Coordinates of C-alpha atoms in Angstrom, one line a residue:
T1 CA -0.1 -0.2 -0.2
L2 CA 1.0 3.7 -0.3
D3 CA 1.8 5.6 2.5
N4 CA 0.5 9.1 2.5
D5 CA 4.0 11.0 4.3
V6 CA 6.3 9.3 0.9
G7 CA 6.7 11.6 -1.8
Q8 CA 9.1 12.0 -4.8
I9 CA 12.8 11.5 -3.0
L10 CA 14.4 13.2 -5.7
S11 CA 17.9 13.7 -3.9
D12 CA 21.1 11.8 -4.6
P13 CA 22.6 9.9 -1.7
V14 CA 24.1 12.4 0.3
T15 CA 28.2 11.1 0.6
E16 CA 31.1 11.7 2.7
R17 CA 33.3 14.9 1.8
S18 CA 36.6 12.5 2.5
D19 CA 35.4 9.8 0.3
P20 CA 32.4 10.4 -2.5
S21 CA 32.1 6.6 -2.5
V22 CA 31.0 6.3 1.0
T23 CA 27.2 7.3 2.2
R24 CA 26.0 7.0 6.0
Q25 CA 22.5 7.3 5.1
I26 CA 22.6 3.9 5.1
A27 CA 23.9 2.7 8.7
R28 CA 23.3 0.6 12.0
L29 CA 21.7 2.7 14.1
N30 CA 21.6 2.9 18.1
N31 CA 19.1 0.1 18.4
G32 CA 21.7 -2.2 16.5
R33 CA 19.4 -2.3 13.6
W34 CA 20.5 -1.3 9.9
A35 CA 18.3 1.3 8.2
L36 CA 18.0 3.8 5.2
V37 CA 17.2 7.1 6.8
T38 CA 16.1 9.8 4.1
G39 CA 13.7 12.4 3.8
N40 CA 10.2 11.5 2.7
G41 CA 10.2 13.7 -0.4
Y42 CA 8.2 16.3 -1.8
N43 CA 4.5 16.3 -3.3
S44 CA 3.5 13.7 -0.8
A45 CA -0.2 13.1 -0.1
S46 CA 0.5 14.5 3.7
E47 CA 2.4 17.4 2.7
K48 CA 4.6 17.1 5.8
A49 CA 8.3 16.8 6.3
V50 CA 9.0 13.6 7.7
L51 CA 12.2 11.7 8.4
L52 CA 12.0 8.2 7.2
I53 CA 13.6 5.4 8.6
Q54 CA 13.4 2.0 6.6
Y55 CA 15.2 -0.8 8.2
L56 CA 17.1 -3.3 6.0
D57 CA 16.7 -6.1 8.2
G58 CA 14.1 -7.8 10.4
A59 CA 10.4 -7.2 9.5
K60 CA 12.0 -4.5 7.8
E61 CA 9.4 -1.7 9.4
L62 CA 9.0 1.7 8.7
V63 CA 9.9 4.4 11.5
K64 CA 8.6 7.9 10.7
I65 CA 9.9 11.0 13.0
T66 CA 7.4 14.1 11.2
A67 CA 9.0 17.2 12.1
D68 CA 6.3 19.8 10.4
G69 CA 3.0 17.7 11.6
T70 CA 0.5 20.4 10.2
G71 CA 0.3 18.9 6.8
G72 CA -1.6 20.2 3.7
N73 CA 1.0 23.6 3.6
G74 CA 3.3 22.0 0.8
N75 CA 6.3 20.6 2.8
G76 CA 8.5 17.8 2.3
L77 CA 11.9 16.6 4.0
S78 CA 15.3 16.9 1.6
A79 CA 17.8 14.5 1.8
P80 CA 19.6 14.4 5.9
R81 CA 23.2 14.4 6.8
L82 CA 23.7 11.7 9.6
L83 CA 26.6 12.4 12.3
D84 CA 28.4 10.3 14.5
L85 CA 29.0 12.5 17.8
N86 CA 30.9 10.3 20.3
G87 CA 32.8 8.4 17.8
D88 CA 31.3 4.8 17.7
R89 CA 30.3 4.9 14.1
I90 CA 26.9 5.1 14.6
P91 CA 24.8 8.0 14.2
D92 CA 23.6 10.0 16.7
V93 CA 21.8 13.2 15.2
A94 CA 20.1 14.1 11.4
Y95 CA 20.0 17.4 10.0
A96 CA 17.7 18.0 7.1
G97 CA 16.0 20.9 5.4
D98 CA 12.7 21.1 3.9
L99 CA 10.5 23.5 1.6
L100 CA 9.2 26.0 4.3
G101 CA 12.8 27.2 5.3
N102 CA 13.4 24.5 8.1
M103 CA 16.5 23.5 9.3
W104 CA 15.2 20.2 11.2
K105 CA 17.9 18.3 14.2
F106 CA 16.9 15.0 14.7
D107 CA 18.2 13.4 18.0
L108 CA 18.6 9.5 17.1
S109 CA 21.0 8.9 20.1
G110 CA 18.6 6.6 22.3
T111 CA 19.2 2.6 22.1
A112 CA 15.3 2.5 21.1
A113 CA 13.5 3.8 18.0
T114 CA 10.6 4.9 20.5
D115 CA 13.4 7.2 21.7
W116 CA 14.2 9.0 19.0
R117 CA 12.7 12.7 18.0
V118 CA 12.8 16.1 16.8
A119 CA 15.4 18.1 18.9
F120 CA 14.6 21.2 20.6
T121 CA 11.5 20.4 21.8
G122 CA 9.7 19.9 18.0
T123 CA 11.0 23.5 16.6
P124 CA 13.4 23.7 13.6
L125 CA 17.0 24.1 14.6
F126 CA 17.0 27.5 12.2
V127 CA 14.0 29.0 9.7
A128 CA 16.0 30.5 6.5
K129 CA 13.9 33.9 5.5
D130 CA 14.7 36.4 2.7
G131 CA 14.5 39.4 5.2
I132 CA 13.4 40.3 8.8
G133 CA 10.0 40.5 10.1
A134 CA 6.7 39.6 9.0
A135 CA 7.3 39.8 5.4
A136 CA 9.8 37.8 5.3
A137 CA 9.4 35.0 2.9
R138 CA 10.8 31.5 4.0
Q139 CA 13.6 30.2 1.7
P140 CA 13.2 26.1 0.9
I141 CA 16.2 24.1 1.7
T142 CA 16.4 20.9 -0.7
T143 CA 20.2 19.6 -0.5
A144 CA 21.6 17.8 2.6
P145 CA 23.1 19.8 4.7
S146 CA 27.1 19.8 5.3
W147 CA 28.9 20.3 8.4
L148 CA 32.7 21.4 10.2
A149 CA 34.1 21.4 13.6
H150 CA 33.8 24.8 14.9
P151 CA 37.5 26.1 16.0
Q152 CA 36.2 26.5 19.5
G153 CA 34.3 23.5 19.8
G154 CA 31.0 22.3 18.6
L155 CA 29.9 21.8 15.2
M156 CA 28.8 24.4 12.3
I157 CA 25.9 23.2 9.9
L158 CA 26.1 24.7 6.8
F159 CA 23.5 24.8 3.7
G160 CA 22.3 26.8 1.7
T161 CA 18.4 27.7 0.1
G162 CA 16.9 27.0 -3.1
Q163 CA 14.6 24.9 -5.3
N164 CA 14.7 23.9 -8.6
L165 CA 11.2 22.2 -8.2
T166 CA 8.7 25.1 -9.9
N167 CA 9.1 28.0 -12.4

């Protein structure tokens, strides 16, 4: 059957800067299971931004973490960047943008899928706009973000805005 949250997934696999032949979107997660982690794409029936975790083992279930739960607003999630924060080669967080200009952080650090969630109590890490104030238009984020270590500690999440989906 079709899933209302799955749209057209147009992104290329997200590869590593140091080795473009390696993608982290297929990974062993903190619950010990292997999965493909991707954004739900665009033009889904629900029009929500949803992180999809498709298990590649066992019963091959689909886990969904909804970032923008309002639906019906033309939204969709782009390809995520998965990061291992503690050096165990297992992703702990994922960052992904959506068509409404939200940059989302997903916490995947728990050992059970039921513990995984949108960080910051369900609010975006950042909202990209073309100005300040109520008249500022949101800018879509349609590619996977990149990251760099900050010289004073922590991470810098880098992304651009724009889309090539409409005229």
